[in-house]
Coordinates of C-alpha atoms and ligand atoms in Angstrom, one line a residue:
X1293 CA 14.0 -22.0 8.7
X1294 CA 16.7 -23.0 11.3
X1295 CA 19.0 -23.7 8.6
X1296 CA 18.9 -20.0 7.3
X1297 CA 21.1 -17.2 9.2
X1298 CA 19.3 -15.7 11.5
X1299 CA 19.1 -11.9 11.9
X1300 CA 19.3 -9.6 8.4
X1301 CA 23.4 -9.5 7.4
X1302 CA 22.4 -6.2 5.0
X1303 CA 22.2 -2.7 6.5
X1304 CA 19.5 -0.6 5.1
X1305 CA 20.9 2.2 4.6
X1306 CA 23.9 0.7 2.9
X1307 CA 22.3 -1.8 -0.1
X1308 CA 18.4 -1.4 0.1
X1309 CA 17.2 -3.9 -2.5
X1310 CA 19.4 -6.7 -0.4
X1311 CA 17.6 -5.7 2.8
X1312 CA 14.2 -5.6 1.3
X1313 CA 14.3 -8.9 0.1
X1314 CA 16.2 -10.3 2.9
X1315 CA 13.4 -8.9 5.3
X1316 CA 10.4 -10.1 3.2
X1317 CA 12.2 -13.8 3.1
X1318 CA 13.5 -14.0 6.6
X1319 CA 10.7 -12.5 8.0
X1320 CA 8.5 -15.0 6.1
X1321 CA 6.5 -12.2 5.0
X1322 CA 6.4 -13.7 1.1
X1323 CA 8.3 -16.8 -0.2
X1324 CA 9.7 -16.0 -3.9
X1325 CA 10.5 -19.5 -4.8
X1326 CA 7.9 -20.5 -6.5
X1327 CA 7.5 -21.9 -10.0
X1328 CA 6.5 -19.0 -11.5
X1329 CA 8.2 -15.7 -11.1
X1330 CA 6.2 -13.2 -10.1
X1331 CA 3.6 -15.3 -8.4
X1332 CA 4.7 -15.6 -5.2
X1333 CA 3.2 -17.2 -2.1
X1334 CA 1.7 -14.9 0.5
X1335 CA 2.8 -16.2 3.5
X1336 CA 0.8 -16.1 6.9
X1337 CA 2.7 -13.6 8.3
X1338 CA 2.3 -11.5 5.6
X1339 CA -1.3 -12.6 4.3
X1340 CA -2.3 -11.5 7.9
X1341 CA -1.1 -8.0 7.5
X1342 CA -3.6 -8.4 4.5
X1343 CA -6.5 -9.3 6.3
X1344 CA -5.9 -6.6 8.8
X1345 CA -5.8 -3.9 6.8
X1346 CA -9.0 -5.0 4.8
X1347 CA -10.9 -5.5 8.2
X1348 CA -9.9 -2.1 9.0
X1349 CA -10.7 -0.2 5.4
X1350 CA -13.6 -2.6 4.3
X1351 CA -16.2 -1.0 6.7
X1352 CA -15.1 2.3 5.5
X1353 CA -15.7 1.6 2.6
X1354 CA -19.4 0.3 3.5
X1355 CA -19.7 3.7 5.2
X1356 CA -19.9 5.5 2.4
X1357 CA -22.4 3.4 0.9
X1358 CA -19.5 0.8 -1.4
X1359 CA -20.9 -2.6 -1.3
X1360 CA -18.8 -5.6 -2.2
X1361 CA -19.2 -8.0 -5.5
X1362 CA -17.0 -10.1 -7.3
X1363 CA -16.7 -10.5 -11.1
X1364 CA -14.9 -12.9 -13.1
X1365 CA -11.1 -13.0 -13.8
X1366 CA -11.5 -14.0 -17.3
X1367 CA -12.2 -11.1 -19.7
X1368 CA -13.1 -11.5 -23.1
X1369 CA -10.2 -9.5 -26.2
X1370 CA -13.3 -7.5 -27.7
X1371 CA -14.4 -6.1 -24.3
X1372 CA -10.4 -5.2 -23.0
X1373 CA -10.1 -3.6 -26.5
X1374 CA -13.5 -1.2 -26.2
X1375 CA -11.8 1.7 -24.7
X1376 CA -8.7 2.1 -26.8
X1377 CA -6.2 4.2 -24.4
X1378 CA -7.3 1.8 -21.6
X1379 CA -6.2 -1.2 -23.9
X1380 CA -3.6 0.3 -25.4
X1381 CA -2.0 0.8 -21.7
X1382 CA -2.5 -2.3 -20.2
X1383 CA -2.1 -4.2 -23.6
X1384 CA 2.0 -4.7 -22.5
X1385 CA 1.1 -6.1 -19.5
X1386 CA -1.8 -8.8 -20.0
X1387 CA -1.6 -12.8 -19.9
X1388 CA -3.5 -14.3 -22.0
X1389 CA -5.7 -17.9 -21.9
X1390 CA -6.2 -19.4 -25.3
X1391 CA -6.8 -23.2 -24.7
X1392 CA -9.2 -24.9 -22.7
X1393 CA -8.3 -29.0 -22.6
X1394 CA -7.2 -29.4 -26.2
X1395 CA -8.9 -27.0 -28.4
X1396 CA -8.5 -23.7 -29.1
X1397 CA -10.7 -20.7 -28.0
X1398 CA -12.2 -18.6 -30.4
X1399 CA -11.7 -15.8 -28.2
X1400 CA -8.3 -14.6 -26.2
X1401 CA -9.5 -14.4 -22.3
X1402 CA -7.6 -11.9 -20.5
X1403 CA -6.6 -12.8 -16.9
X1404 CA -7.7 -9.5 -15.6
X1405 CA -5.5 -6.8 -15.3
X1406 CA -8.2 -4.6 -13.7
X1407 CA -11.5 -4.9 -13.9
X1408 CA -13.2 -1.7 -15.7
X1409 CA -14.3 -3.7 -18.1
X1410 CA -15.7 -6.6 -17.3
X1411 CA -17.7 -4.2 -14.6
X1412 CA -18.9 -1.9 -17.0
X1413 CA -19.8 -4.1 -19.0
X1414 CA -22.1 -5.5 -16.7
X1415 CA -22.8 -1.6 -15.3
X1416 CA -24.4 -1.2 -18.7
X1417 CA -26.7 -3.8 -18.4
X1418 CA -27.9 -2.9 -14.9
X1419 CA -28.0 1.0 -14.6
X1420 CA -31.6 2.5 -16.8
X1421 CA -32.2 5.2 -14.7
X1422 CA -31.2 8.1 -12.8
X1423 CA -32.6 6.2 -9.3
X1424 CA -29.8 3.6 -10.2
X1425 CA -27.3 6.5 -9.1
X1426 CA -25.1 6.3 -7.6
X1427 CA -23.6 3.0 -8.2
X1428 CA -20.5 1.9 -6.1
X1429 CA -19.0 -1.4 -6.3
X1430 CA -16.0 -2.8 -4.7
X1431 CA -14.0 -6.0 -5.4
X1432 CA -11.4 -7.7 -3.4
X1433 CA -9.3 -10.1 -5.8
X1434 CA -6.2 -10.9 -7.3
X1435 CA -4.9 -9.5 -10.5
X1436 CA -2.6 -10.3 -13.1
X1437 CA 0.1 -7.8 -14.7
X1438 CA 2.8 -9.7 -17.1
X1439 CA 5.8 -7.4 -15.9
X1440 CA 8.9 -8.0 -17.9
X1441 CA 11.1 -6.1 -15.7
X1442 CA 12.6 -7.4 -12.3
X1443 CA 9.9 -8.6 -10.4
X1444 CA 10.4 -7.3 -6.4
X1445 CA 8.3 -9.2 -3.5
X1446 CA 4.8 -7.3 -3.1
X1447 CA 5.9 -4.2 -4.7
X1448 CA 5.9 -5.5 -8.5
X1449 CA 4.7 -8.7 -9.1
X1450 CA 3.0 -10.5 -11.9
X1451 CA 0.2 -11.5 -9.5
X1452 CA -1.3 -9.5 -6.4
X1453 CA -3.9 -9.1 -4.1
X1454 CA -6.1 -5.4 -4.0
X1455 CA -9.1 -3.7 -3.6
X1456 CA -11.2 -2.1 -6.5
X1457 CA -13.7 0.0 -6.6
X1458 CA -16.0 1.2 -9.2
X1459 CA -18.5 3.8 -9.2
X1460 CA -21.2 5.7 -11.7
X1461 CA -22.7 8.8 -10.9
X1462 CA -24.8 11.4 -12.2
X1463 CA -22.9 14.1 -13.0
X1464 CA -19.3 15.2 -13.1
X1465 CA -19.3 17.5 -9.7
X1466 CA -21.0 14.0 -7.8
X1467 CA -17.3 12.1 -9.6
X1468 CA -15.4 15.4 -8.6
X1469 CA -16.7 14.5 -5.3
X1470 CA -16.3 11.0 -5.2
X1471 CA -12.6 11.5 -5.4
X1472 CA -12.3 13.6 -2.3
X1473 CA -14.4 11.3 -0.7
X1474 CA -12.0 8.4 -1.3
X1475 CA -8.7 10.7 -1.1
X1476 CA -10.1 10.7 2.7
X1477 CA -11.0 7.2 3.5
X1478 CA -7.7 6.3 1.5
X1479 CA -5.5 8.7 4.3
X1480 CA -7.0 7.2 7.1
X1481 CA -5.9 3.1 6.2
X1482 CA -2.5 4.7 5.0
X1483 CA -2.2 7.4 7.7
X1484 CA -4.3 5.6 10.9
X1485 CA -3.6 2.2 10.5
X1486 CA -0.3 2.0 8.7
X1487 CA 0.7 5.0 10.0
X1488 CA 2.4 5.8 6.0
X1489 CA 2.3 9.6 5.2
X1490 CA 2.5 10.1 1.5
X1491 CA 2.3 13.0 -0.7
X1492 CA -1.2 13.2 -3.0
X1493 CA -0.3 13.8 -6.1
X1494 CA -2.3 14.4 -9.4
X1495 CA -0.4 12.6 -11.6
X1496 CA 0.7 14.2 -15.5
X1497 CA -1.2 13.8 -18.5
X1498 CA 0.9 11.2 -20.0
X1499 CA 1.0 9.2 -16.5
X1500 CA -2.3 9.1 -15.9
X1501 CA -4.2 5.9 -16.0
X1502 CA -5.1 4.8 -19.3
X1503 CA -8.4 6.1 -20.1
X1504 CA -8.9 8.4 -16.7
X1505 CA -9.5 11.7 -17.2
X1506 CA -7.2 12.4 -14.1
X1507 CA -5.5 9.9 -11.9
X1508 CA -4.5 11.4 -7.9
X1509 CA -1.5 8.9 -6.4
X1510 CA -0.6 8.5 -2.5
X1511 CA 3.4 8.7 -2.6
X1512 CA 5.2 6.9 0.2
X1513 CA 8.7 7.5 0.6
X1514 CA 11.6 5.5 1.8
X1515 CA 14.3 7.2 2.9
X1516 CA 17.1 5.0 2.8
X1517 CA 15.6 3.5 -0.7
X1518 CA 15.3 7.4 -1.6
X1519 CA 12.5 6.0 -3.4
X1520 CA 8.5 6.9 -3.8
X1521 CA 6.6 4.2 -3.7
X1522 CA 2.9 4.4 -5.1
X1523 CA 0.7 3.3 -2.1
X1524 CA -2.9 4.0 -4.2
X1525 CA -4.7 5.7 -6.8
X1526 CA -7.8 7.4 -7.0
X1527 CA -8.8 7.9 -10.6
X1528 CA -11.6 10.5 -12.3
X1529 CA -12.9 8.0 -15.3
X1530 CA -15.2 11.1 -17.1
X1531 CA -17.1 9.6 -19.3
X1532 CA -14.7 7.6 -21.6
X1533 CA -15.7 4.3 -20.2
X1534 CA -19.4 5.0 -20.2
X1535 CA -19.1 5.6 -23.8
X1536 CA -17.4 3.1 -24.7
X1537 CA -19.5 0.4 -22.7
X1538 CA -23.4 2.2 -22.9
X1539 CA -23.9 3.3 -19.3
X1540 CA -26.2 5.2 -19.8
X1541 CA -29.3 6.7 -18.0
X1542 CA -32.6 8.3 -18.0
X1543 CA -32.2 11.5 -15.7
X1544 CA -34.9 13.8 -14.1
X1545 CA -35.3 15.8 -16.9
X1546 CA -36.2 12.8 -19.3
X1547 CA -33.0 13.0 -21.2
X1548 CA -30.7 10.1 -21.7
X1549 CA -27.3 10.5 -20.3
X1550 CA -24.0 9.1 -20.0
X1551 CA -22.6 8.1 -16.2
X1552 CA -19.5 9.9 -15.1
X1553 CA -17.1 7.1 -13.2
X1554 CA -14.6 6.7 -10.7
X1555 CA -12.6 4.6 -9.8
X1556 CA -9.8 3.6 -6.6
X1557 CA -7.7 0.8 -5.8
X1558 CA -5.0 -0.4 -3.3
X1559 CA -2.7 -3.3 -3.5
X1560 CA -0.8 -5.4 -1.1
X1561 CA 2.0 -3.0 -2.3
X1562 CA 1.1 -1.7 1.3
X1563 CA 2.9 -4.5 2.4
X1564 CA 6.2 -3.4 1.0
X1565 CA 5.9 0.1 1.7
X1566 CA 5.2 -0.2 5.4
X1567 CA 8.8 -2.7 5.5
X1568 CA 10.3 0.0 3.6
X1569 CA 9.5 2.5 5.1
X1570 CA 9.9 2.1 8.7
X1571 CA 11.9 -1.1 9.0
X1572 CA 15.9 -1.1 10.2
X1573 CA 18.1 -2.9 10.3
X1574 CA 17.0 -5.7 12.7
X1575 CA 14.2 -6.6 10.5
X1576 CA 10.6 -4.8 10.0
X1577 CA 8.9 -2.7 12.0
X1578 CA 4.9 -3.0 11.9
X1579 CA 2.9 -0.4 13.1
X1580 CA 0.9 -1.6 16.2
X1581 CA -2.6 -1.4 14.4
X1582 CA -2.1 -3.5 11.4
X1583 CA 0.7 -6.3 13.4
X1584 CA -0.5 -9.6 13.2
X1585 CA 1.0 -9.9 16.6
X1586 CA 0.9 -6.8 18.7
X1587 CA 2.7 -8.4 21.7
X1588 CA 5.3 -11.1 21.8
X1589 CA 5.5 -12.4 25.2
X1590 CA 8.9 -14.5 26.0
X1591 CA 9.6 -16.0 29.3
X1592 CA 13.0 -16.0 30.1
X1593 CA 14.4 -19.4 31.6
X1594 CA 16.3 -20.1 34.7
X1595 CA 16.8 -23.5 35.9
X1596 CA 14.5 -23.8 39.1
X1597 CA 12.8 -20.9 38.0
X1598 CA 11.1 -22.7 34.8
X1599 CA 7.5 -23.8 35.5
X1600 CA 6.7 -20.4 37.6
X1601 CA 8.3 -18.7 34.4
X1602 CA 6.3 -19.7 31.7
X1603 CA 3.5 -19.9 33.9
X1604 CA 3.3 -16.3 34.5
X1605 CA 4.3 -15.8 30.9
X1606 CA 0.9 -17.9 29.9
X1607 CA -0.9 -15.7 32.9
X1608 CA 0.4 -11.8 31.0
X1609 CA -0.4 -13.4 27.3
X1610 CA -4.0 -14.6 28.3
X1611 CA -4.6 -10.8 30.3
X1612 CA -3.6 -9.0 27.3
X1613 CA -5.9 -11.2 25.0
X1614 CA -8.4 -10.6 27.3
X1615 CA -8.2 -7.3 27.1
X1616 CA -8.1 -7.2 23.3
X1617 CA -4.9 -6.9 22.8
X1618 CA -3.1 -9.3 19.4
X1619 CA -0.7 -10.9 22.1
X1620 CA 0.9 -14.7 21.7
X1621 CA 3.6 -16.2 24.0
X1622 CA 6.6 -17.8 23.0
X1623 CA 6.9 -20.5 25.5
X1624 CA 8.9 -22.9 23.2
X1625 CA 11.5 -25.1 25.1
X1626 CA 13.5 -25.8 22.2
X1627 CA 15.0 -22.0 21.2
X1628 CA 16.4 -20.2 23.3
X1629 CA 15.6 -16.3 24.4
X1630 CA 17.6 -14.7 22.0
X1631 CA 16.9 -16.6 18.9
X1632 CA 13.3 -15.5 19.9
X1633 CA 14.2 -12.1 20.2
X1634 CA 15.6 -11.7 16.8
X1635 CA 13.0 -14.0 15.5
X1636 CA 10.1 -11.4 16.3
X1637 CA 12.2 -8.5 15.7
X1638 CA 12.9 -9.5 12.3
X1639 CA 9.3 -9.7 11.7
X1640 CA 8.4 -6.5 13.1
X1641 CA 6.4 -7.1 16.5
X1642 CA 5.9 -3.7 18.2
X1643 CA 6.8 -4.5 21.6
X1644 CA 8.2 -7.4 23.7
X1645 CA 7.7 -8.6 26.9
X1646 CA 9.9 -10.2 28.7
X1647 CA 9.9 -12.0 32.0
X1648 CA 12.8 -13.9 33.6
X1649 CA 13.3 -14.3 37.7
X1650 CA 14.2 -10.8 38.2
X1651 CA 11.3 -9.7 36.9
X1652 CA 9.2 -12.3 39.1
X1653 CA 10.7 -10.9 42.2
X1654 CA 9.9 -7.9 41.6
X1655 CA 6.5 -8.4 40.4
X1656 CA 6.4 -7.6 37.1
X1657 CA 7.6 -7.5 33.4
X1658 CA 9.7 -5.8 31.8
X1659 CA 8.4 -4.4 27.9
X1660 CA 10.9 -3.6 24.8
X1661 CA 10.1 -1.3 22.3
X1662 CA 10.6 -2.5 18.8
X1663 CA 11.2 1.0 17.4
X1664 CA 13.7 2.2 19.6
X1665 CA 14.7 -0.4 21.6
X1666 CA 13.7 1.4 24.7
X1667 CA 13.1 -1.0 27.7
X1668 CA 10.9 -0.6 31.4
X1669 CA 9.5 -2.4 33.6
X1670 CA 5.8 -2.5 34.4
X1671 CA 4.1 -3.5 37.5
X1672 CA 1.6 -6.7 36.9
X1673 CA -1.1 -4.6 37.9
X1674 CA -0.2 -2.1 35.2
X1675 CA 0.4 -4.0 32.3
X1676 CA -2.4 -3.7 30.4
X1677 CA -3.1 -0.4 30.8
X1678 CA 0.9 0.7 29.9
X1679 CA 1.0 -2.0 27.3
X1680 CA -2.4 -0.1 25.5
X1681 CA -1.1 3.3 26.1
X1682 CA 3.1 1.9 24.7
X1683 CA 1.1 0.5 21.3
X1684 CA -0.7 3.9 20.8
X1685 CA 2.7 6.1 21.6
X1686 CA 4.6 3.7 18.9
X1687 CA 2.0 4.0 16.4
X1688 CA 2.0 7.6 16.5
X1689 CA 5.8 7.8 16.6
X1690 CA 6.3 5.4 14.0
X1691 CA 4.1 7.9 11.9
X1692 CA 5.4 11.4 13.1
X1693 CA 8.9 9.8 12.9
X1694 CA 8.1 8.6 8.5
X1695 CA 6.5 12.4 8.0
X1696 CA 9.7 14.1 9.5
X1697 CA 11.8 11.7 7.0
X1698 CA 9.9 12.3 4.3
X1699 CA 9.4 16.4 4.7
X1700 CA 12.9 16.8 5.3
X1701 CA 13.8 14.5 1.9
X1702 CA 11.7 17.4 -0.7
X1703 CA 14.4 19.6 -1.9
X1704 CA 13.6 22.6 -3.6
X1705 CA 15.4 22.8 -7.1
X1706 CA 15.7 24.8 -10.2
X1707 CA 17.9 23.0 -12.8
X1708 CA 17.8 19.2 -14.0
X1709 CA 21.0 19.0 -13.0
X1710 CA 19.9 20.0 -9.3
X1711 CA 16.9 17.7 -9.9
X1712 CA 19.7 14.9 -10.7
X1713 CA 22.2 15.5 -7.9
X1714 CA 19.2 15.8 -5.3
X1715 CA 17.6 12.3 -6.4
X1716 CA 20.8 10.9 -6.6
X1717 CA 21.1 12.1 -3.1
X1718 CA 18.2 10.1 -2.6
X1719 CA 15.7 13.4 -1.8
X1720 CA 12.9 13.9 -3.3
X1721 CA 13.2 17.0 -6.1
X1722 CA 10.5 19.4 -5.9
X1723 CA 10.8 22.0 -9.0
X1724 CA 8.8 23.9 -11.7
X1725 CA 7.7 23.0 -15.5
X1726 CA 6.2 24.6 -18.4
X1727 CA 4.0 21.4 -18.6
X1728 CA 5.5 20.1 -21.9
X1729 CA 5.5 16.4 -22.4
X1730 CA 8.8 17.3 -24.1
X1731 CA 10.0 18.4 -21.5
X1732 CA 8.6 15.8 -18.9
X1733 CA 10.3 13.1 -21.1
X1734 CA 14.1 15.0 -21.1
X1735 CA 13.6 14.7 -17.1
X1736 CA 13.8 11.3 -17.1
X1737 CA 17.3 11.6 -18.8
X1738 CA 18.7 14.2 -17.4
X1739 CA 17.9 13.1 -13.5
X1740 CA 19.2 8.8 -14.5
X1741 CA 15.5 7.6 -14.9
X1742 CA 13.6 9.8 -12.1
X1743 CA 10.4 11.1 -13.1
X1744 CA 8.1 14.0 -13.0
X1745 CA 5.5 12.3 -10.4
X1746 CA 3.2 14.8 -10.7
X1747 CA 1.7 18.1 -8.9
X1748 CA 0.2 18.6 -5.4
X1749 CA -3.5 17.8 -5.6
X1750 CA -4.9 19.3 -2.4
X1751 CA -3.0 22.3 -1.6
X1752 CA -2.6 24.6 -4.9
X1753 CA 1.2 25.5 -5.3
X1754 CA 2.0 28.5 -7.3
X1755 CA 5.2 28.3 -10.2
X1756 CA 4.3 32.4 -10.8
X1757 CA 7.9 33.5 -11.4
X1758 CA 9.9 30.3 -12.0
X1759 CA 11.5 28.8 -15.0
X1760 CA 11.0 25.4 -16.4
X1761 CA 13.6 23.2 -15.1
X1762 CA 14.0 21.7 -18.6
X1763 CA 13.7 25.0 -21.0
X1764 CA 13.5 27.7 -19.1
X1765 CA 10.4 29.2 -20.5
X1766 CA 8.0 29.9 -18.0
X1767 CA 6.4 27.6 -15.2
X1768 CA 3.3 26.9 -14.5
X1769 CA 3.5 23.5 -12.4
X1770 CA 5.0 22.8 -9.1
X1771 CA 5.9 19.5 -9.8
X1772 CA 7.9 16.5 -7.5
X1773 CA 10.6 14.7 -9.8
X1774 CA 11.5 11.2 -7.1
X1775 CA 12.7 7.5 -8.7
X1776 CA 9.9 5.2 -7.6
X1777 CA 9.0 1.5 -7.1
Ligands
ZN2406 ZN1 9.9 23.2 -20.3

């Protein structure tokens, strides 16, 4: 660690992908350099980001009746294979196991991908009646998708963490609902806790999960990437699944009937999207709700002023833990106070404090904003009270300040070539389409590889009036056109 350069060397604005990975490495989020690429080691700082966020959405989740299971990571060929489109899109993507010791297996095991079905599978077995309904499940696990392109630390890697869940319901409207339900729960982890505004998308015909019968994406957006990232999807199944596994059950009226199925997922992608999107060029910046450490407290030495330093130091740290604030002092003797001040800046602590021998004097500390640096001194009686109210104003800045960003990046256009010069602007292009697939696929060339991301799923946008940005014919989508991670 000592060995490495402190500090990140790349500016944000000027190469992204450099600062990205310098920040996730530096900042010991994720360590890369393991023997397989694409499996990368979670490290504590970043694992605890992790936890945080699922002790904040998992009892949301239990609110709205989801209970947690887990199900096993090895999935048989014939049961991936039973809903075609849903093999058929993952098929690219899977890693197989096909020995055990020295023989062969007489069946491919899939290291699962996603898990509809090996649940359903399961869902079949268990559901006979209506009173079954409805079913939600939710899994916290690791998955497994083979990319072949360039793997990038948490935001595409052959192995990550995330949440599924998986529900059955009655009838179509109850799914219908379902979706909404979780839209909700979804904005509050991404808006509340990681304070991430996105855009809700429903995403194309041809981009939709394989085998959904409509998929809705959260959109973050870096600005100085110019990039949406996908921070989760909330997916309508219908009944393709339920067909293709038998969930099926007996309803009030006596008839036999086939579920209709959701289902929603998050992955520690949200890791990468909060550095992305509201780090600088010091390092990251974590949103006060979600930082493993809230607080760093760092006395500041001064010969004959040492032992009444760090004692007062131990005295803050231990109020603010007290008063349930994430708060750990940095009392080592053997760095000095600025190589602990880039230290926690580069990994994103919200707010400093700091206390040398003026400070003492004048009965006190004296706090530093990681966001925007700004600096004041609190009174000792005051410091837990300011320190509370300082974490709540940066959480909601760091938010208000991402929204601004990202509602100021969505450009209206009405040509690709508009669509092209805006993205490679690094905005976001928001224009209209006949809702060809033809079409959809010419964007991609005619904007360097952006895509049609989809259409606004909660607000209804009207395209009465306006041309296709491809053909010309008439529109009938409002659609955003962004390059993505
Ligand atoms: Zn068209």
């Amino acid at each position: 660690m000592a060995a490495e350069s402190l500090g990140v060397t790349t500016k944000k604005e000027e190469n992204f992908s450099d600062w990205y990975v310098e920040v996730v490495r530096k900042g010991e989020f994720i360590d890369q350099r393991t023997p397989v690429r694409g499996c990368d080691v979670f490290m504590p700082w970043g694992y605890a980001i992790w936890e945080n966020i699922m002790h904040f959405a998992d009892p949301l989740f239990k609110e709205h009746g989801v209970k947690n299971a887990y199900f096993p990571t090895l999935i048989p060929e014939s049961l991936l294979t039973r809903e075609a489109e849903h093999f058929e899109g993952f098929v690219p993507e899977v890693a197989w196991v096909t020995e055990a010791g020295d023989s062969k297996l007489g069946e491919r095991l899939a290291l699962r991908p996603t898990s509809e079905t090996i649940m359903y599978y399961m869902y079949a077995q268990w559901i006979r009646s209506y009173k079954d309904l409805p079913l939600r499940i939710n899994q916290w696990v690791n998955v497994f998708r083979w990319e072949t392109k360039a793997t990038r630390p948490f935001l595409r890697s052959r192995e990550f963490l995330w949440q599924e869940g998986h529900t059955v319901h009655r009838t179509l409207e109850e799914a219908d609902r379902e979706v909404l339900d979780m839209i909700d729960v979804y904005r509050k982890v991404f808006e509340e806790l990681l304070a991430l505004p996105s855009i809700v998308l429903k995403r194309t015909e041809s981009d939709k999960f394989a085998g959904a019968l409509y998929t809705v994406a959260f959109e973050a957006f870096s600005k100085e990437a110019g990039r949406v990232i996908q921070i989760g999807t909330v997916h309508n199944l219908g009944q393709n699944f339920a067909k293709a596994f038998g969930i099926k059950f007996l309803d009030r009226d006596g008839k036999e009937k086939y579920g209709w199925q959701t289902s929603w997922g998050f992955s520690t992608r949200l890791i990468g999207a909060v550095i992305a999107v509201h780090g600088d060029n010091k390092g990251a910046v974590l949103p006060p709700r979600v930082a493993p450490v809230q607080v760093i407290v760092i006395p500041i030495i001064f010969k004959g002023k040492e032992k009444e330093i760090v004692e007062k130091a131990r005295e803050i740290g231990k109020k603010l833990k007290e008063a349930g604030i994430r708060a750990e002092v940095d009392d080592r003797d053997d760095y000095t106070a600025g190589w602990k001040f880039n230290h926690w800046e580069l990994k994103g602590v919200p707010l400093r404090i700091e206390i040398g021998p003026k400070d003492l004097e004048n009965g006190g500390v004296t706090a530093a904003r990681r966001d925007t640096g700004a600096r004041e001194f609190i009174k000792e009686k005051d410091v837990v009270k300011r320190v509370k109210a300082l974490l709540e104003e940066i959480q909601k800045d760091l938010f208000e300040r991402a929204k601004k960003k990202m509602e100021e990046s969505i450009v209206t256009v009405r040509t690709a070539e508009e669509a092209r010069k805006a993205v490679e602007n690094k905005k976001i292009a928001r224009s209209f389409w006949c809702g060809d697939p033809e079409c959809e696929e010419r964007v991609k060339e005619l904007t360097n590889g952006a895509e049609i991301r989809g259409t606004k799923f909660l607000e209804i946008e009207h395209a009465e009036g306006e041309k296709c940005l491809v053909c010309g014919r008439e529109a009938s989508h409002v659609v955003y056109i962004a390059k993505s991670y």
